[in-house]
PDB file of C-alpha atoms in Angstrom:
ATOM      1  CA  UNK F 220      10.301  23.360   6.927  1.00  0.00           C
ATOM      2  CA  UNK F 221       9.776  23.639  10.965  1.00  0.00           C
ATOM      3  CA  UNK F 222       7.964  20.120  12.088  1.00  0.00           C
ATOM      4  CA  UNK F 223       5.336  23.115  13.818  1.00  0.00           C
ATOM      5  CA  UNK F 224       4.978  25.406  10.553  1.00  0.00           C
ATOM      6  CA  UNK F 225       4.221  22.104   9.263  1.00  0.00           C
ATOM      7  CA  UNK F 226       1.413  20.773  11.014  1.00  0.00           C
ATOM      8  CA  UNK F 227       0.237  24.786  10.679  1.00  0.00           C
ATOM      9  CA  UNK F 228       0.156  24.104   7.283  1.00  0.00           C
ATOM     10  CA  UNK F 229      -2.391  20.744   7.608  1.00  0.00           C
ATOM     11  CA  UNK F 230      -4.356  22.775  10.188  1.00  0.00           C
ATOM     12  CA  UNK F 231      -5.488  25.260   7.833  1.00  0.00           C
ATOM     13  CA  UNK F 232      -5.700  22.388   4.915  1.00  0.00           C
ATOM     14  CA  UNK F 233      -7.843  20.837   7.564  1.00  0.00           C
ATOM     15  CA  UNK F 234     -11.763  20.389   5.549  1.00  0.00           C
ATOM     16  CA  UNK F 235     -13.827  18.311   9.205  1.00  0.00           C
ATOM     17  CA  UNK F 236     -16.111  18.218   6.651  1.00  0.00           C
ATOM     18  CA  UNK F 237     -14.948  15.239   4.654  1.00  0.00           C
ATOM     19  CA  UNK F 238     -14.083  12.900   8.000  1.00  0.00           C
ATOM     20  CA  UNK F 239     -17.794  11.730   7.413  1.00  0.00           C
ATOM     21  CA  UNK F 240     -17.140  10.808   4.014  1.00  0.00           C
ATOM     22  CA  UNK F 241     -12.813   8.792   4.970  1.00  0.00           C
ATOM     23  CA  UNK F 242     -15.319   6.846   7.406  1.00  0.00           C
ATOM     24  CA  UNK F 243     -17.306   5.322   4.710  1.00  0.00           C
ATOM     25  CA  UNK F 244     -14.701   4.248   3.167  1.00  0.00           C
ATOM     26  CA  UNK F 245     -13.405   2.378   5.367  1.00  0.00           C
ATOM     27  CA  UNK F 246     -10.535   4.623   6.774  1.00  0.00           C
ATOM     28  CA  UNK F 247      -9.746   5.055  10.749  1.00  0.00           C
ATOM     29  CA  UNK F 248     -10.392   8.973  11.593  1.00  0.00           C
ATOM     30  CA  UNK F 249      -9.235   9.543  14.532  1.00  0.00           C
ATOM     31  CA  UNK F 250      -6.464  11.285  14.165  1.00  0.00           C
ATOM     32  CA  UNK F 251      -7.327  13.080  10.841  1.00  0.00           C
ATOM     33  CA  UNK F 252      -7.916  16.354  10.459  1.00  0.00           C
ATOM     34  CA  UNK F 253      -9.470  15.051   6.623  1.00  0.00           C
ATOM     35  CA  UNK F 254      -6.714  16.569   4.113  1.00  0.00           C
ATOM     36  CA  UNK F 255      -7.008  15.480   0.616  1.00  0.00           C
ATOM     37  CA  UNK F 256      -4.424  14.477  -0.792  1.00  0.00           C
ATOM     38  CA  UNK F 257      -3.622  16.496  -3.987  1.00  0.00           C
ATOM     39  CA  UNK F 258      -2.855  19.374  -0.374  1.00  0.00           C
ATOM     40  CA  UNK F 259      -0.517  17.251   0.650  1.00  0.00           C
ATOM     41  CA  UNK F 260       0.964  16.194  -2.686  1.00  0.00           C
ATOM     42  CA  UNK F 261       1.061  19.673  -3.106  1.00  0.00           C
ATOM     43  CA  UNK F 262       1.991  20.309   0.267  1.00  0.00           C
ATOM     44  CA  UNK F 263       5.391  17.969   0.165  1.00  0.00           C
ATOM     45  CA  UNK F 264       6.235  19.332  -3.567  1.00  0.00           C
ATOM     46  CA  UNK F 265       7.369  22.680  -2.093  1.00  0.00           C
ATOM     47  CA  UNK F 266       8.829  20.981   1.014  1.00  0.00           C
ATOM     48  CA  UNK F 267      10.772  18.647  -1.406  1.00  0.00           C
ATOM     49  CA  UNK F 268      12.158  15.827   0.076  1.00  0.00           C
ATOM     50  CA  UNK F 269      13.468  16.657   3.992  1.00  0.00           C
ATOM     51  CA  UNK F 270      14.561  13.323   6.241  1.00  0.00           C
ATOM     52  CA  UNK F 271      14.665  15.125   9.220  1.00  0.00           C
ATOM     53  CA  UNK F 272      11.725  16.148   9.371  1.00  0.00           C
ATOM     54  CA  UNK F 273       9.378  13.098   7.607  1.00  0.00           C
ATOM     55  CA  UNK F 274      10.616  11.438  11.772  1.00  0.00           C
ATOM     56  CA  UNK F 275       9.506  14.409  13.530  1.00  0.00           C
ATOM     57  CA  UNK F 276       6.034  13.855  11.573  1.00  0.00           C
ATOM     58  CA  UNK F 277       5.202  10.263  11.985  1.00  0.00           C
ATOM     59  CA  UNK F 278       6.124  10.485  15.564  1.00  0.00           C
ATOM     60  CA  UNK F 279       2.584  13.456  15.619  1.00  0.00           C
ATOM     61  CA  UNK F 280       0.843   9.889  14.955  1.00  0.00           C
ATOM     62  CA  UNK F 281      -0.952  12.515  13.130  1.00  0.00           C
ATOM     63  CA  UNK F 282      -2.572  10.528  10.057  1.00  0.00           C
ATOM     64  CA  UNK F 283      -1.908  13.135   7.241  1.00  0.00           C
ATOM     65  CA  UNK F 284       0.629  13.965   8.818  1.00  0.00           C
ATOM     66  CA  UNK F 285       2.432  10.479   8.519  1.00  0.00           C
ATOM     67  CA  UNK F 286       0.592  10.660   4.928  1.00  0.00           C
ATOM     68  CA  UNK F 287       3.369  13.364   4.215  1.00  0.00           C
ATOM     69  CA  UNK F 288       5.892  11.607   5.245  1.00  0.00           C
ATOM     70  CA  UNK F 289       6.003   8.761   3.136  1.00  0.00           C
ATOM     71  CA  UNK F 290       6.013  11.388   0.868  1.00  0.00           C
ATOM     72  CA  UNK F 291       9.067  13.767   1.127  1.00  0.00           C
ATOM     73  CA  UNK F 292      10.773  11.025   3.258  1.00  0.00           C
ATOM     74  CA  UNK F 293      14.085   9.861   1.609  1.00  0.00           C
ATOM     75  CA  UNK F 294      14.038   5.682  -0.176  1.00  0.00           C
ATOM     76  CA  UNK F 295      17.888   6.154   0.128  1.00  0.00           C
ATOM     77  CA  UNK F 296      18.136   6.748   4.224  1.00  0.00           C
ATOM     78  CA  UNK F 297      15.321   3.999   4.748  1.00  0.00           C
ATOM     79  CA  UNK F 298      16.624   1.795   7.115  1.00  0.00           C
ATOM     80  CA  UNK F 299      14.777  -2.364   6.936  1.00  0.00           C
ATOM     81  CA  UNK F 300      14.155  -1.227  10.952  1.00  0.00           C
ATOM     82  CA  UNK F 301      12.732   1.448  11.109  1.00  0.00           C
ATOM     83  CA  UNK F 302      10.742  -0.246   8.155  1.00  0.00           C
ATOM     84  CA  UNK F 303       9.472  -2.324  10.759  1.00  0.00           C
ATOM     85  CA  UNK F 304       9.004   0.256  12.898  1.00  0.00           C
ATOM     86  CA  UNK F 305       6.238   2.180  10.820  1.00  0.00           C
ATOM     87  CA  UNK F 306       4.268  -0.586   8.923  1.00  0.00           C
ATOM     88  CA  UNK F 307       3.432  -2.133  13.099  1.00  0.00           C
ATOM     89  CA  UNK F 308       2.077   1.713  13.136  1.00  0.00           C
ATOM     90  CA  UNK F 309      -0.235   0.954  10.057  1.00  0.00           C
ATOM     91  CA  UNK F 310      -4.295   1.561  11.840  1.00  0.00           C
ATOM     92  CA  UNK F 311      -5.327   2.577   8.239  1.00  0.00           C
ATOM     93  CA  UNK F 312      -5.919   0.558   5.304  1.00  0.00           C
ATOM     94  CA  UNK F 313      -5.159   4.678   3.262  1.00  0.00           C
ATOM     95  CA  UNK F 314      -2.598   5.188   5.409  1.00  0.00           C
ATOM     96  CA  UNK F 315      -1.151   1.235   4.976  1.00  0.00           C
ATOM     97  CA  UNK F 316      -1.431   1.943   0.859  1.00  0.00           C
ATOM     98  CA  UNK F 317      -0.032   5.434   0.484  1.00  0.00           C
ATOM     99  CA  UNK F 318       3.325   4.689   2.789  1.00  0.00           C
ATOM    100  CA  UNK F 319       3.837   1.463   0.763  1.00  0.00           C
ATOM    101  CA  UNK F 320       3.734   2.716  -2.941  1.00  0.00           C
ATOM    102  CA  UNK F 321       5.330   6.171  -2.219  1.00  0.00           C
ATOM    103  CA  UNK F 322       8.249   5.099  -0.122  1.00  0.00           C
ATOM    104  CA  UNK F 323       8.108   1.464   1.148  1.00  0.00           C
ATOM    105  CA  UNK F 324       7.966  -0.077  -2.739  1.00  0.00           C
ATOM    106  CA  UNK F 325      11.723   2.602  -3.170  1.00  0.00           C
ATOM    107  CA  UNK F 326      13.538  -0.192  -1.088  1.00  0.00           C
ATOM    108  CA  UNK F 327      15.798  -3.076  -2.293  1.00  0.00           C
ATOM    109  CA  UNK F 328      14.362  -4.955  -0.574  1.00  0.00           C
ATOM    110  CA  UNK F 329      11.039  -3.864  -0.565  1.00  0.00           C
ATOM    111  CA  UNK F 330      10.599  -7.476  -2.175  1.00  0.00           C
ATOM    112  CA  UNK F 331      11.861  -8.970   0.912  1.00  0.00           C
ATOM    113  CA  UNK F 332       9.598  -7.640   2.612  1.00  0.00           C
ATOM    114  CA  UNK F 333       6.179  -8.418   0.804  1.00  0.00           C
ATOM    115  CA  UNK F 334       6.985 -11.549   1.057  1.00  0.00           C
ATOM    116  CA  UNK F 335       7.826 -11.155   4.943  1.00  0.00           C
ATOM    117  CA  UNK F 336       5.256  -9.040   5.428  1.00  0.00           C
ATOM    118  CA  UNK F 337       2.554 -11.502   3.583  1.00  0.00           C
ATOM    119  CA  UNK F 338       2.805 -13.387   6.109  1.00  0.00           C
ATOM    120  CA  UNK F 339       2.453 -11.676   9.530  1.00  0.00           C
ATOM    121  CA  UNK F 340      -0.184 -12.008  11.351  1.00  0.00           C
ATOM    122  CA  UNK F 341      -1.938  -8.091  12.119  1.00  0.00           C
ATOM    123  CA  UNK F 342      -4.391  -6.607   9.324  1.00  0.00           C
ATOM    124  CA  UNK F 343      -1.821  -4.127   7.813  1.00  0.00           C
ATOM    125  CA  UNK F 344       1.313  -5.556   7.941  1.00  0.00           C
ATOM    126  CA  UNK F 345       0.218  -8.146   6.392  1.00  0.00           C
ATOM    127  CA  UNK F 346      -2.744  -5.690   3.610  1.00  0.00           C
ATOM    128  CA  UNK F 347       0.888  -3.875   3.465  1.00  0.00           C
ATOM    129  CA  UNK F 348       3.575  -7.566   2.114  1.00  0.00           C
ATOM    130  CA  UNK F 349       0.587  -7.797  -0.356  1.00  0.00           C
ATOM    131  CA  UNK F 350       0.178  -3.398  -0.840  1.00  0.00           C
ATOM    132  CA  UNK F 351       4.019  -3.938  -1.941  1.00  0.00           C
ATOM    133  CA  UNK F 352       4.597  -6.781  -4.640  1.00  0.00           C
ATOM    134  CA  UNK F 353       1.074  -3.928  -6.425  1.00  0.00           C
ATOM    135  CA  UNK F 354       2.768  -1.370  -5.915  1.00  0.00           C
ATOM    136  CA  UNK F 355       5.856  -2.303  -7.348  1.00  0.00           C
ATOM    137  CA  UNK F 356       4.487  -3.727 -10.304  1.00  0.00           C
ATOM    138  CA  UNK F 357       2.895  -0.894 -11.178  1.00  0.00           C
ATOM    139  CA  UNK F 358       6.319   1.629 -10.148  1.00  0.00           C
ATOM    140  CA  UNK F 359       9.855  -1.218 -10.520  1.00  0.00           C
ATOM    141  CA  UNK F 360      10.089  -1.215 -14.105  1.00  0.00           C
ATOM    142  CA  UNK F 361      13.485  -2.769 -13.961  1.00  0.00           C
ATOM    143  CA  UNK F 362      12.394  -5.650 -12.004  1.00  0.00           C
ATOM    144  CA  UNK F 363      12.249  -9.103 -13.978  1.00  0.00           C
ATOM    145  CA  UNK F 364       9.024 -11.478 -14.808  1.00  0.00           C
ATOM    146  CA  UNK F 365      10.484 -13.925 -12.411  1.00  0.00           C
ATOM    147  CA  UNK F 366      10.799 -11.604  -9.308  1.00  0.00           C
ATOM    148  CA  UNK F 367       6.668 -11.388  -9.518  1.00  0.00           C
ATOM    149  CA  UNK F 368       5.404 -14.819 -10.427  1.00  0.00           C
ATOM    150  CA  UNK F 369       8.004 -16.270  -6.700  1.00  0.00           C
ATOM    151  CA  UNK F 370       5.027 -13.827  -5.573  1.00  0.00           C
ATOM    152  CA  UNK F 371       2.904 -16.482  -6.483  1.00  0.00           C
ATOM    153  CA  UNK F 372       3.155 -18.947  -3.058  1.00  0.00           C
ATOM    154  CA  UNK F 373       2.051 -16.152  -1.038  1.00  0.00           C
ATOM    155  CA  UNK F 374      -1.226 -15.260  -3.328  1.00  0.00           C
ATOM    156  CA  UNK F 375      -1.246 -18.422  -3.257  1.00  0.00           C
ATOM    157  CA  UNK F 376      -1.846 -18.191   1.376  1.00  0.00           C
ATOM    158  CA  UNK F 377      -2.423 -15.474   1.458  1.00  0.00           C
ATOM    159  CA  UNK F 378      -6.524 -15.439  -0.391  1.00  0.00           C
ATOM    160  CA  UNK F 379      -8.167 -17.076   2.165  1.00  0.00           C
ATOM    161  CA  UNK F 380      -7.063 -14.760   4.911  1.00  0.00           C
ATOM    162  CA  UNK F 381     -10.315 -13.814   5.148  1.00  0.00           C
ATOM    163  CA  UNK F 382     -10.760 -10.205   6.271  1.00  0.00           C
ATOM    164  CA  UNK F 383     -12.029  -7.695   3.887  1.00  0.00           C
ATOM    165  CA  UNK F 384      -8.423  -5.678   3.817  1.00  0.00           C
ATOM    166  CA  UNK F 385      -6.061  -8.612   3.002  1.00  0.00           C
ATOM    167  CA  UNK F 386      -8.341  -9.988   0.765  1.00  0.00           C
ATOM    168  CA  UNK F 387      -8.386  -6.817  -1.681  1.00  0.00           C
ATOM    169  CA  UNK F 388      -5.377  -6.183  -1.452  1.00  0.00           C
ATOM    170  CA  UNK F 389      -4.158 -10.220  -2.008  1.00  0.00           C
ATOM    171  CA  UNK F 390      -6.835  -9.138  -5.206  1.00  0.00           C
ATOM    172  CA  UNK F 391      -5.610  -5.688  -6.261  1.00  0.00           C
ATOM    173  CA  UNK F 392      -1.495  -7.751  -6.097  1.00  0.00           C
ATOM    174  CA  UNK F 393      -2.838 -10.446  -8.733  1.00  0.00           C
ATOM    175  CA  UNK F 394      -4.329  -7.850 -10.407  1.00  0.00           C
ATOM    176  CA  UNK F 395      -1.153  -5.555 -11.465  1.00  0.00           C
ATOM    177  CA  UNK F 396       1.398  -8.681 -11.624  1.00  0.00           C
ATOM    178  CA  UNK F 397      -1.172  -9.747 -14.545  1.00  0.00           C
ATOM    179  CA  UNK F 398      -1.135  -6.445 -16.459  1.00  0.00           C
ATOM    180  CA  UNK F 399       2.807  -6.300 -16.248  1.00  0.00           C
ATOM    181  CA  UNK F 400       2.925  -8.056 -19.511  1.00  0.00           C
ATOM    182  CA  UNK F 401       1.492 -10.518 -21.433  1.00  0.00           C
ATOM    183  CA  UNK F 402       3.668 -13.441 -20.733  1.00  0.00           C
ATOM    184  CA  UNK F 403       2.682 -12.564 -16.418  1.00  0.00           C
ATOM    185  CA  UNK F 404      -1.107 -12.119 -17.564  1.00  0.00           C
ATOM    186  CA  UNK F 405      -0.836 -15.816 -18.886  1.00  0.00           C
ATOM    187  CA  UNK F 406       0.541 -16.954 -15.107  1.00  0.00           C
ATOM    188  CA  UNK F 407      -1.609 -14.395 -13.323  1.00  0.00           C
ATOM    189  CA  UNK F 408      -4.738 -15.656 -15.078  1.00  0.00           C
ATOM    190  CA  UNK F 409      -3.480 -19.499 -14.492  1.00  0.00           C
ATOM    191  CA  UNK F 410      -3.625 -18.567 -11.396  1.00  0.00           C
ATOM    192  CA  UNK F 411      -6.787 -17.323 -10.952  1.00  0.00           C
ATOM    193  CA  UNK F 412      -7.553 -20.028 -11.512  1.00  0.00           C
ATOM    194  CA  UNK F 413      -6.143 -22.483  -9.923  1.00  0.00           C
ATOM    195  CA  UNK F 414      -7.621 -20.091  -6.359  1.00  0.00           C
ATOM    196  CA  UNK F 415     -11.235 -21.062  -8.356  1.00  0.00           C
ATOM    197  CA  UNK F 416     -10.310 -24.678  -6.867  1.00  0.00           C
ATOM    198  CA  UNK F 417      -9.478 -23.673  -3.126  1.00  0.00           C
ATOM    199  CA  UNK F 418     -12.541 -24.200  -0.620  1.00  0.00           C
ATOM    200  CA  UNK F 419     -12.178 -20.868   0.546  1.00  0.00           C
ATOM    201  CA  UNK F 420     -15.271 -17.818  -0.546  1.00  0.00           C
ATOM    202  CA  UNK F 421     -12.010 -15.153  -0.185  1.00  0.00           C
ATOM    203  CA  UNK F 422      -9.798 -17.377  -2.258  1.00  0.00           C
ATOM    204  CA  UNK F 423     -12.766 -17.910  -5.268  1.00  0.00           C
ATOM    205  CA  UNK F 424     -13.311 -14.095  -4.418  1.00  0.00           C
ATOM    206  CA  UNK F 425      -9.946 -12.604  -5.397  1.00  0.00           C
ATOM    207  CA  UNK F 426     -10.079 -15.141  -8.744  1.00  0.00           C
ATOM    208  CA  UNK F 427     -14.173 -14.204 -10.399  1.00  0.00           C
ATOM    209  CA  UNK F 428     -12.216 -10.017  -9.847  1.00  0.00           C
ATOM    210  CA  UNK F 429      -8.775 -10.839 -10.957  1.00  0.00           C
ATOM    211  CA  UNK F 430     -10.241 -13.053 -14.148  1.00  0.00           C
ATOM    212  CA  UNK F 431     -13.124 -10.617 -14.813  1.00  0.00           C
ATOM    213  CA  UNK F 432     -10.362  -7.940 -15.406  1.00  0.00           C
ATOM    214  CA  UNK F 433      -6.630 -10.146 -16.731  1.00  0.00           C
ATOM    215  CA  UNK F 434      -9.332 -11.334 -19.569  1.00  0.00           C
ATOM    216  CA  UNK F 435     -11.348  -8.441 -20.881  1.00  0.00           C
ATOM    217  CA  UNK F 436      -6.966  -7.394 -20.637  1.00  0.00           C
ATOM    218  CA  UNK F 437      -6.125 -10.085 -23.064  1.00  0.00           C
ATOM    219  CA  UNK F 438      -8.681 -11.659 -25.201  1.00  0.00           C
TER     220      UNK F 438
END
């Protein structure tokens, strides 16, 4: 499929009346077509892996084209430079999450990038660090427990960030790590109880929400 054909296909799947609903969920719709995720996944299955096309789709700056790019990009061809470039282009939480959860978490340097990005100041790059932690906890079945407990100092550091899309990602990372297995669940509960003692509304919200889910799972 050529880039022109891909754009024509995306536009044919557009449902403009859904833009208002997307905006209510905090999605930046400035460059969006309002194509549903199931339709994007179906299109990606038809295209299969096409790294060159993925790069072209990203350059269009169209919201759904960039999500589609994450679906069809070849993880083996994703360099650190490309990860940095795409992360710097994040402007909406859903784009960040789709790229991290469908592509970046498959890259060998994902664990180190998660730690690095969690300390960045730019909102969606920082969010990407914690989304990577959550995605790795769900998708990387071979990773060791120690790789996830090594995220804990970064979670503590990020927990005091009051920005909504950052604190929700910190919470997500903590919960997903804790749900991975009973050992990590115990460690995540202990970390959550530590967060409760921090003089930060964000940290306390993250802790209370995580404890509610983790204690329910492991009671």
